[in-house]
């Protein structure tokens, strides 16, 4: 039942004791990072000021902006030669973010992912197929190493090419898949078109779904469509990637591994802790990271700690499924996008005016982004020029955000004028 009983069966007080020990070690280790050394000095703090878990409140929050400002290696707490991997966010506008890992970090990450997969019943005789993008997307290598650590035959199918995914599923006897929820719907659509019945033609039983918000109703629908049990998986690159919080077989909230993280929920406006059980922004402190420990990192994800104990017996607290974000980040096809990235690209084109509208919608079972943007001058009769401009804009935006938008050029004055702050993003995506 437990892959790591020594951590999964800890009582609340044992968890707190372990957290305090690891917090003190982490804070001391952070003094090797130029960023945290300066932060502590600026706030007249020393590691000796952190004597209890409550003392964590003395430490200022760390933000994504801090990661951008220290790009690429300013947060590192070990010499670069000790690091063996980095992951980076998309984008060239402003600074992307970089996350560094030592060999030990990678081993711990693989163990955390394996613990999650074991918790939902996966074992070495399972065949695990991963439909995440590999490369910089942490869902790729993160699940790969975690599933291998568990000893499963692991199929690094990567994103896209759905017919080939289905061939793998049927030919290799795939029993478990990792997919984002919207892609699970796409898998089902293509299965139907190929006459594949998941119950008759596949051995699928488990789906790991994460990387984008989804409702309980969506989970149920996916479970019915594919004839699987679907477990919510939460993670983020800043915390390694997948393996941060995961549902157990009770499917009632995501256990966050408190031997790896200290959890706080704050009001994103006042930055004060919210009362127990209320929704707020998730703030995480890493407890065993070598290359790049993060103290009180503002994730911008909105959730709450579920009250009560889980019938599975684990005492690690459970997060409710994510309710959204406290910033304007969009998640499309499992890819994180900030509207400012798109705006910055549009501004590079002198032919364009400043008004634009991003629409996210579901076309068949694919989530798509349409960007309508107004032209500066009227040359709508010059069809060839418009076509080539559309192509250029599409290509540069794809390079920036990694997904392909549909770009529509409009005559000036066509977009609806809104009072006050212009509405830049409409999300019309339909639940499947
Ligand atoms: N996972 C797996 N496959 C995906 C996907 C996703 N999140 N989103 C789209 N796809 C598939 C599409 O279904 C399509 O394949 P098909 O036509 O055979 O069904 C193919 O990828 C291309 O999709 P398209 O929407 O035309 O491409 P795009 O240029 O807009 O997006 C992707 C490019 C798919 C490569 C990019 O969105 C991606 O890498 N997404 C995965 C991100 C990820 O893994 N996130 C998880 C982090 S834990
Ligand atoms: P990335 O750093 O690319 O892995 O993206 C991390 C972000 O994806 C998180 O901060 C969340 O906003 C989102 N995310 C990851 N897992 C989930 C999930 N299970 N439900 C909702 N959102 C998620
Ligand atoms: Zn549980």
Coordinates of C-alpha atoms and ligand atoms in Angstrom, one line a residue:
X1 CA 0.0 0.0 0.0
X2 CA 2.9 2.4 0.8
X3 CA 6.0 2.8 -1.3
X4 CA 7.7 4.9 1.4
X5 CA 6.0 3.8 4.7
X6 CA 8.6 5.7 6.7
X7 CA 7.2 8.9 5.3
X8 CA 3.7 8.1 4.3
X9 CA 2.6 6.8 7.7
X10 CA 4.0 9.7 9.8
X11 CA 1.7 11.1 12.4
X12 CA 1.0 14.9 12.4
X13 CA 3.5 15.5 15.1
X14 CA 6.1 13.4 13.4
X15 CA 5.5 15.4 10.2
X16 CA 5.9 18.7 12.1
X17 CA 9.2 17.5 13.7
X18 CA 10.6 16.4 10.4
X19 CA 9.5 19.6 8.7
X20 CA 11.2 21.8 11.4
X21 CA 14.5 19.8 11.1
X22 CA 14.4 20.0 7.3
X23 CA 13.4 23.7 7.3
X24 CA 16.4 24.6 9.5
X25 CA 18.7 22.7 7.2
X26 CA 17.1 24.3 4.1
X27 CA 17.4 27.8 5.5
X28 CA 21.1 27.3 6.4
X29 CA 21.7 25.8 2.9
X30 CA 19.9 28.8 1.3
X31 CA 22.8 31.0 2.5
X32 CA 24.8 29.4 -0.3
X33 CA 22.4 31.2 -2.8
X34 CA 23.4 34.7 -3.7
X35 CA 19.7 35.6 -3.9
X36 CA 18.7 34.4 -0.4
X37 CA 21.9 35.6 1.2
X38 CA 21.0 39.1 0.0
X39 CA 17.3 38.6 0.9
X40 CA 18.2 37.6 4.4
X41 CA 20.7 40.5 4.8
X42 CA 18.1 43.0 3.5
X43 CA 15.6 41.8 6.1
X44 CA 18.1 41.6 9.0
X45 CA 17.5 37.9 9.2
X46 CA 19.9 35.0 9.9
X47 CA 19.3 31.3 9.8
X48 CA 19.4 31.3 13.6
X49 CA 16.2 33.4 13.6
X50 CA 14.3 30.4 12.2
X51 CA 13.8 28.2 15.3
X52 CA 10.2 27.0 14.9
X53 CA 7.8 26.4 12.0
X54 CA 6.0 29.6 13.0
X55 CA 9.3 31.5 12.4
X56 CA 8.8 30.8 8.7
X57 CA 6.5 33.8 8.6
X58 CA 9.5 36.0 9.2
X59 CA 10.9 35.1 5.8
X60 CA 9.7 37.2 2.8
X61 CA 7.8 35.4 0.0
X62 CA 9.7 34.3 -3.1
X63 CA 8.0 35.1 -6.4
X64 CA 8.2 34.2 -10.1
X65 CA 9.6 37.7 -10.6
X66 CA 12.5 36.8 -8.3
X67 CA 13.2 33.8 -10.5
X68 CA 13.1 36.0 -13.6
X69 CA 15.3 38.7 -12.0
X70 CA 18.0 36.2 -11.1
X71 CA 17.9 34.4 -14.5
X72 CA 19.6 32.2 -15.3
X73 CA 21.6 31.0 -12.2
X74 CA 21.2 33.6 -9.5
X75 CA 19.1 31.4 -7.2
X76 CA 21.5 28.4 -7.3
X77 CA 22.6 27.2 -3.8
X78 CA 25.3 24.9 -5.2
X79 CA 28.1 25.4 -7.6
X80 CA 26.9 24.9 -11.2
X81 CA 29.2 21.9 -11.6
X82 CA 27.1 20.0 -9.1
X83 CA 23.9 20.6 -11.2
X84 CA 23.0 17.9 -13.7
X85 CA 19.8 19.2 -15.2
X86 CA 17.9 22.4 -15.8
X87 CA 14.3 23.0 -16.9
X88 CA 13.1 26.4 -18.2
X89 CA 9.8 28.0 -18.9
X90 CA 8.8 29.1 -22.4
X91 CA 9.4 32.5 -23.8
X92 CA 12.0 35.0 -24.7
X93 CA 10.1 38.2 -23.7
X94 CA 11.4 39.3 -20.4
X95 CA 13.4 36.5 -18.8
X96 CA 12.1 33.0 -18.7
X97 CA 12.6 31.1 -15.4
X98 CA 15.2 28.4 -14.8
X99 CA 15.0 25.5 -12.3
X100 CA 18.2 23.7 -11.5
X101 CA 18.6 20.1 -10.2
X102 CA 21.5 18.2 -8.7
X103 CA 21.7 14.4 -9.1
X104 CA 20.2 14.0 -5.7
X105 CA 17.3 16.4 -6.6
X106 CA 16.5 14.2 -9.6
X107 CA 16.6 11.1 -7.5
X108 CA 14.2 12.6 -4.9
X109 CA 11.9 13.8 -7.6
X110 CA 11.7 10.4 -9.2
X111 CA 11.0 8.9 -5.8
X112 CA 8.2 11.4 -5.2
X113 CA 6.6 10.6 -8.5
X114 CA 6.9 6.9 -7.9
X115 CA 5.3 7.3 -4.5
X116 CA 2.3 9.0 -6.2
X117 CA 2.0 6.3 -8.8
X118 CA 2.3 3.5 -6.3
X119 CA -0.4 5.1 -4.1
X120 CA -3.0 4.7 -6.9
X121 CA -2.1 1.0 -7.4
X122 CA 0.5 1.0 -10.1
X123 CA 3.1 -1.7 -9.9
X124 CA 6.1 -2.9 -11.9
X125 CA 3.9 -5.1 -14.0
X126 CA 2.1 -2.1 -15.4
X127 CA 2.8 -0.4 -18.7
X128 CA 2.9 3.4 -18.3
X129 CA 2.5 5.6 -21.3
X130 CA 3.4 9.3 -21.0
X131 CA 1.8 11.8 -23.4
X132 CA 3.5 14.8 -22.0
X133 CA 5.8 16.9 -24.0
X134 CA 9.4 15.9 -23.1
X135 CA 12.3 18.4 -23.2
X136 CA 11.6 21.4 -21.0
X137 CA 8.1 20.3 -20.0
X138 CA 8.6 18.7 -16.6
X139 CA 5.6 16.3 -17.1
X140 CA 7.8 14.4 -19.7
X141 CA 11.0 13.5 -17.9
X142 CA 9.3 13.9 -14.4
X143 CA 6.9 11.0 -15.1
X144 CA 9.5 9.1 -17.1
X145 CA 11.9 8.8 -14.3
X146 CA 9.2 8.3 -11.7
X147 CA 7.6 5.5 -13.6
X148 CA 11.0 3.9 -14.3
X149 CA 11.9 4.2 -10.6
X150 CA 8.8 2.2 -9.8
X151 CA 9.9 -0.4 -12.3
X152 CA 7.1 -0.1 -14.8
X153 CA 7.7 -0.5 -18.5
X154 CA 7.5 3.1 -19.5
X155 CA 6.6 4.4 -23.0
X156 CA 7.9 7.9 -23.6
X157 CA 5.3 8.5 -26.3
X158 CA 5.5 12.3 -25.8
X159 CA 2.8 14.8 -27.0
X160 CA 0.9 14.6 -30.2
X161 CA 0.3 12.0 -33.0
X162 CA -2.8 10.6 -31.4
X163 CA -3.2 7.6 -33.8
X164 CA 0.4 6.5 -32.9
X165 CA -0.5 6.9 -29.2
X166 CA -3.4 4.5 -29.8
X167 CA -1.2 2.0 -31.6
X168 CA 1.1 2.0 -28.6
X169 CA -1.8 1.6 -26.2
X170 CA -3.2 -1.4 -28.0
X171 CA 0.1 -3.0 -29.1
X172 CA 2.1 -2.6 -25.9
X173 CA -0.8 -3.3 -23.6
X174 CA -0.6 0.1 -21.9
X175 CA -2.4 -0.1 -18.5
X176 CA -1.8 3.5 -17.3
X177 CA -1.5 6.8 -19.1
X178 CA -0.5 10.3 -18.1
X179 CA -2.4 12.9 -20.1
X180 CA -3.8 16.4 -19.5
X181 CA -7.6 16.3 -19.2
X182 CA -8.3 18.0 -22.5
X183 CA -6.0 15.5 -24.3
X184 CA -7.7 12.6 -22.7
X185 CA -10.8 13.8 -24.5
X186 CA -8.9 13.9 -27.8
X187 CA -7.7 10.4 -27.2
X188 CA -11.2 9.3 -26.8
X189 CA -12.4 11.1 -30.0
X190 CA -9.7 9.4 -32.1
X191 CA -10.4 6.0 -30.5
X192 CA -14.0 6.4 -31.6
X193 CA -13.1 7.4 -35.1
X194 CA -10.8 4.3 -35.3
X195 CA -13.5 2.0 -33.9
X196 CA -11.4 1.2 -30.8
X197 CA -13.4 0.3 -27.7
X198 CA -11.2 0.9 -24.6
X199 CA -12.8 -1.9 -22.6
X200 CA -12.6 -4.5 -25.5
X201 CA -9.4 -3.4 -27.2
X202 CA -7.1 -2.0 -24.5
X203 CA -5.9 -2.9 -21.0
X204 CA -6.3 0.7 -19.8
X205 CA -7.2 1.0 -16.1
X206 CA -5.5 4.1 -14.8
X207 CA -5.3 7.7 -16.0
X208 CA -3.1 10.3 -14.3
X209 CA -4.5 13.7 -15.2
X210 CA -3.1 17.1 -14.3
X211 CA -1.4 20.2 -15.5
X212 CA -4.6 22.1 -16.1
X213 CA -7.7 22.8 -14.0
X214 CA -10.7 20.4 -14.4
X215 CA -13.8 19.8 -12.4
X216 CA -15.1 16.6 -10.7
X217 CA -17.7 16.3 -13.5
X218 CA -14.9 16.4 -16.1
X219 CA -13.1 13.7 -14.3
X220 CA -16.2 11.5 -14.2
X221 CA -16.8 12.0 -17.9
X222 CA -13.2 11.1 -18.7
X223 CA -13.4 8.0 -16.5
X224 CA -16.6 6.9 -18.3
X225 CA -15.2 7.6 -21.8
X226 CA -12.0 5.7 -21.3
X227 CA -13.2 3.1 -18.8
X228 CA -10.4 4.1 -16.3
X229 CA -10.0 5.5 -12.8
X230 CA -8.5 9.0 -13.2
X231 CA -6.3 10.5 -10.5
X232 CA -5.6 14.2 -10.2
X233 CA -1.9 15.0 -10.2
X234 CA -0.6 18.5 -9.2
X235 CA 2.9 19.9 -9.7
X236 CA 4.9 22.7 -11.0
X237 CA 8.3 23.2 -12.5
X238 CA 9.5 25.4 -9.6
X239 CA 8.9 22.5 -7.2
X240 CA 10.5 20.0 -9.6
X241 CA 7.4 19.2 -11.6
X242 CA 4.9 16.4 -11.1
X243 CA 5.0 14.6 -7.7
X244 CA 4.0 17.5 -5.5
X245 CA 0.4 16.5 -4.6
X246 CA -1.6 13.6 -5.8
X247 CA -4.9 11.9 -5.1
X248 CA -5.0 8.6 -3.4
X249 CA -7.5 5.9 -4.2
X250 CA -10.2 7.8 -2.2
X251 CA -10.2 10.4 -5.0
X252 CA -11.0 13.0 -2.5
X253 CA -8.4 15.8 -2.6
X254 CA -4.6 15.7 -3.3
X255 CA -2.2 14.6 -0.6
X256 CA 0.7 17.1 -0.6
X257 CA 3.9 15.4 0.5
X258 CA 4.7 17.3 3.6
X259 CA 8.1 15.7 4.0
X260 CA 9.0 17.6 0.9
X261 CA 7.0 20.8 1.3
X262 CA 5.6 23.2 3.9
X263 CA 2.2 24.4 2.8
X264 CA 0.7 27.8 3.5
X265 CA -2.5 29.3 2.1
X266 CA -2.6 33.1 1.9
X267 CA -4.9 35.8 0.8
X268 CA -3.3 37.0 -2.4
X269 CA -4.2 40.6 -1.8
X270 CA -3.3 41.0 1.9
X271 CA -0.7 38.2 1.9
X272 CA -2.0 37.1 5.3
X273 CA -2.8 33.5 6.0
X274 CA -6.5 32.6 5.3
X275 CA -8.6 30.9 8.0
X276 CA -8.4 27.1 8.0
X277 CA -10.2 25.5 5.1
X278 CA -10.7 28.7 3.1
X279 CA -9.5 29.2 -0.5
X280 CA -6.4 31.2 -1.1
X281 CA -3.1 31.2 -2.8
X282 CA -0.9 28.2 -2.3
X283 CA 2.6 29.0 -0.9
X284 CA 5.2 26.3 -0.8
X285 CA 8.6 25.9 0.9
X286 CA 10.8 23.2 -0.4
X287 CA 12.4 20.9 2.3
X288 CA 14.9 18.8 0.5
X289 CA 16.1 20.6 -2.6
X290 CA 19.8 21.0 -3.1
X291 CA 20.3 23.0 -6.3
X292 CA 17.6 25.5 -5.9
X293 CA 15.6 25.5 -2.6
X294 CA 12.7 28.0 -2.5
X295 CA 11.3 29.6 0.6
X296 CA 7.7 30.6 0.7
X297 CA 7.2 30.5 -3.0
X298 CA 4.0 32.1 -4.2
X299 CA 2.6 29.5 -6.7
X300 CA -0.3 31.8 -7.7
X301 CA -2.6 28.7 -7.7
X302 CA -5.8 29.0 -5.8
X303 CA -6.9 26.1 -3.6
X304 CA -7.7 25.2 0.0
X305 CA -6.7 22.6 2.5
X306 CA -9.5 20.1 2.9
X307 CA -10.6 19.7 6.5
X308 CA -10.7 16.3 8.2
X309 CA -8.6 13.1 7.7
X310 CA -8.4 10.9 4.7
X311 CA -9.8 7.4 5.1
X312 CA -6.6 6.1 3.5
X313 CA -4.8 6.8 6.7
X314 CA -2.1 9.2 5.3
X315 CA -1.8 12.3 7.5
X316 CA -0.3 14.5 4.8
X317 CA -2.8 17.3 4.3
X318 CA -5.0 17.2 1.2
X319 CA -5.4 20.1 -1.3
X320 CA -8.7 20.7 -3.0
X321 CA -8.6 20.6 -6.8
X322 CA -7.2 23.9 -8.1
X323 CA -9.8 26.7 -8.4
X324 CA -7.8 28.9 -10.8
X325 CA -5.0 31.4 -10.5
X326 CA -4.3 34.7 -8.8
X327 CA -2.5 36.0 -11.9
X328 CA -3.4 36.1 -15.6
X329 CA -1.5 32.9 -16.6
X330 CA -3.4 30.8 -19.2
X331 CA -3.0 27.1 -19.5
X332 CA -3.7 25.8 -23.0
X333 CA -2.9 22.3 -24.1
X334 CA -0.9 21.9 -20.9
X335 CA 1.3 24.9 -21.8
X336 CA 1.6 28.0 -19.6
X337 CA 1.1 31.2 -21.4
X338 CA 1.1 34.8 -20.1
X339 CA -0.8 37.3 -22.3
X340 CA 2.1 39.7 -22.0
X341 CA 4.2 37.3 -24.1
X342 CA 1.6 37.6 -26.9
X343 CA 1.3 41.4 -26.5
X344 CA 5.1 41.8 -26.7
X345 CA 5.2 39.8 -30.0
X346 CA 2.3 41.8 -31.5
X347 CA 4.1 45.1 -30.6
X348 CA 7.1 44.0 -32.8
X349 CA 4.9 44.3 -35.9
X350 CA 4.5 48.0 -37.1
X351 CA 1.5 46.9 -39.2
X352 CA -0.5 46.2 -36.1
X353 CA -2.5 48.5 -33.8
X354 CA -2.4 47.9 -30.0
X355 CA -5.9 46.4 -29.7
X356 CA -6.1 42.6 -29.6
X357 CA -8.4 39.9 -28.2
X358 CA -7.3 36.3 -27.3
X359 CA -10.1 33.8 -27.4
X360 CA -9.7 30.2 -26.1
X361 CA -12.3 27.8 -27.4
X362 CA -12.9 24.1 -28.0
X363 CA -13.0 23.1 -31.6
X364 CA -14.2 19.5 -31.9
X365 CA -12.3 18.2 -28.9
X366 CA -9.2 20.4 -29.4
X367 CA -8.6 23.5 -27.3
X368 CA -7.5 26.3 -29.6
X369 CA -6.4 29.9 -29.2
X370 CA -7.5 32.6 -31.6
X371 CA -5.8 36.0 -31.6
X372 CA -7.7 38.8 -33.2
X373 CA -5.6 41.9 -33.7
X374 CA -6.4 45.2 -35.4
X375 CA -4.3 46.5 -38.3
X376 CA -2.7 49.9 -38.0
X377 CA -3.3 50.8 -41.6
X378 CA -6.1 49.6 -43.9
X379 CA -4.6 47.3 -46.5
X380 CA -7.3 44.7 -46.2
X381 CA -7.5 44.5 -50.0
X382 CA -3.9 43.4 -50.3
X383 CA -4.7 39.7 -49.7
X384 CA -1.2 38.3 -50.4
X385 CA 0.4 40.8 -48.0
X386 CA -2.2 40.0 -45.3
X387 CA -1.6 36.3 -45.7
X388 CA 2.2 36.6 -45.4
X389 CA 1.8 38.9 -42.4
X390 CA -0.6 36.4 -40.7
X391 CA 1.9 33.6 -41.3
X392 CA 4.8 35.7 -39.8
X393 CA 2.9 36.6 -36.7
X394 CA 1.7 33.0 -36.2
X395 CA 5.2 31.7 -36.4
X396 CA 6.7 34.3 -34.0
X397 CA 4.0 33.7 -31.5
X398 CA 4.4 29.9 -31.7
X399 CA 8.1 30.3 -31.1
X400 CA 7.3 32.4 -28.0
X401 CA 4.4 30.4 -26.5
X402 CA 4.9 26.9 -28.0
X403 CA 1.4 26.4 -29.2
X404 CA 0.0 27.5 -32.6
X405 CA -2.5 30.3 -32.5
X406 CA -5.0 31.1 -35.2
X407 CA -4.3 34.7 -36.0
X408 CA -7.0 37.0 -37.5
X409 CA -6.1 40.5 -38.8
X410 CA -8.9 43.0 -38.5
X411 CA -9.5 46.5 -39.8
X412 CA -8.9 49.2 -37.2
X413 CA -11.9 49.8 -34.9
X414 CA -13.4 46.2 -35.3
X415 CA -12.8 45.0 -31.8
X416 CA -15.4 45.8 -29.2
X417 CA -14.3 48.8 -27.1
X418 CA -14.7 48.1 -23.4
X419 CA -15.1 50.7 -20.7
X420 CA -12.0 51.0 -18.6
X421 CA -9.5 48.2 -18.8
X422 CA -9.8 46.3 -22.1
X423 CA -10.8 42.7 -22.0
X424 CA -7.9 40.8 -23.6
X425 CA -8.7 37.2 -22.9
X426 CA -12.0 35.3 -23.3
X427 CA -12.1 31.7 -22.2
X428 CA -15.0 29.9 -24.0
X429 CA -13.5 26.4 -23.7
X430 CA -16.2 23.8 -23.1
X431 CA -15.9 21.0 -20.6
X432 CA -16.0 17.6 -22.4
Ligands
LIG1 N1 -0.6 16.5 -24.8 C1 -0.4 15.6 -25.8 N2 -0.8 15.8 -27.1 C2 -1.3 17.0 -27.3 C3 -1.5 18.0 -26.3 C4 -1.2 17.7 -25.0 N3 -1.3 18.6 -24.0 N4 -2.1 19.1 -26.9 C5 -2.2 18.8 -28.2 N5 -1.8 17.6 -28.5 C6 -1.7 16.9 -29.8 C7 -2.9 17.2 -30.7 O1 -4.0 16.4 -30.4 C8 -2.2 16.9 -32.0 O2 -2.2 15.6 -32.3 P1 -3.3 14.8 -33.3 O3 -3.7 15.8 -34.3 O4 -2.6 13.6 -33.8 O5 -4.4 14.5 -32.3 C9 -0.8 17.4 -31.9 O6 -0.6 17.3 -30.4 C10 -0.5 18.8 -32.3 O7 -1.5 19.6 -31.7 P2 -1.8 21.1 -32.2 O8 -2.8 21.6 -31.4 O9 -2.0 21.1 -33.7 O10 -0.4 21.7 -32.0 P3 0.2 23.1 -31.3 O11 1.3 23.5 -32.2 O12 -0.8 24.1 -31.0 O13 0.7 22.5 -29.9 C11 2.1 20.9 -28.8 C12 1.9 21.9 -29.9 C13 1.0 19.8 -28.7 C14 3.4 20.1 -29.1 C15 2.2 21.6 -27.4 O14 0.9 22.1 -27.1 C16 2.7 20.7 -26.3 O15 3.8 20.3 -26.3 N6 1.8 20.4 -25.3 C17 2.1 19.4 -24.3 C18 2.5 20.2 -23.0 C19 2.7 19.3 -21.9 O16 3.1 18.2 -22.0 N7 2.3 19.8 -20.7 C20 2.3 18.9 -19.5 C21 3.1 19.5 -18.5 S1 3.0 18.5 -17.1
LIG2 P1 4.4 23.7 -15.1 O1 5.3 24.5 -14.3 O2 4.5 23.9 -16.5 O3 4.4 22.3 -14.7 O4 2.9 24.3 -14.7 C1 2.5 24.3 -13.4 C2 1.1 24.9 -13.2 O5 0.2 24.0 -13.9 C3 0.7 25.0 -11.8 O6 1.2 26.1 -11.2 C4 -0.9 25.0 -12.0 O7 -1.3 26.3 -12.4 C5 -1.0 24.1 -13.2 N1 -1.4 22.7 -12.7 C6 -0.6 21.7 -12.6 N2 -1.2 20.6 -12.1 C7 -2.5 21.0 -12.0 C8 -3.7 20.3 -11.6 N3 -3.8 19.0 -11.3 N4 -4.9 21.0 -11.6 C9 -4.9 22.3 -12.0 N5 -3.8 23.0 -12.4 C10 -2.6 22.3 -12.4
LIG3 ZN1 -5.8 9.5 1.1

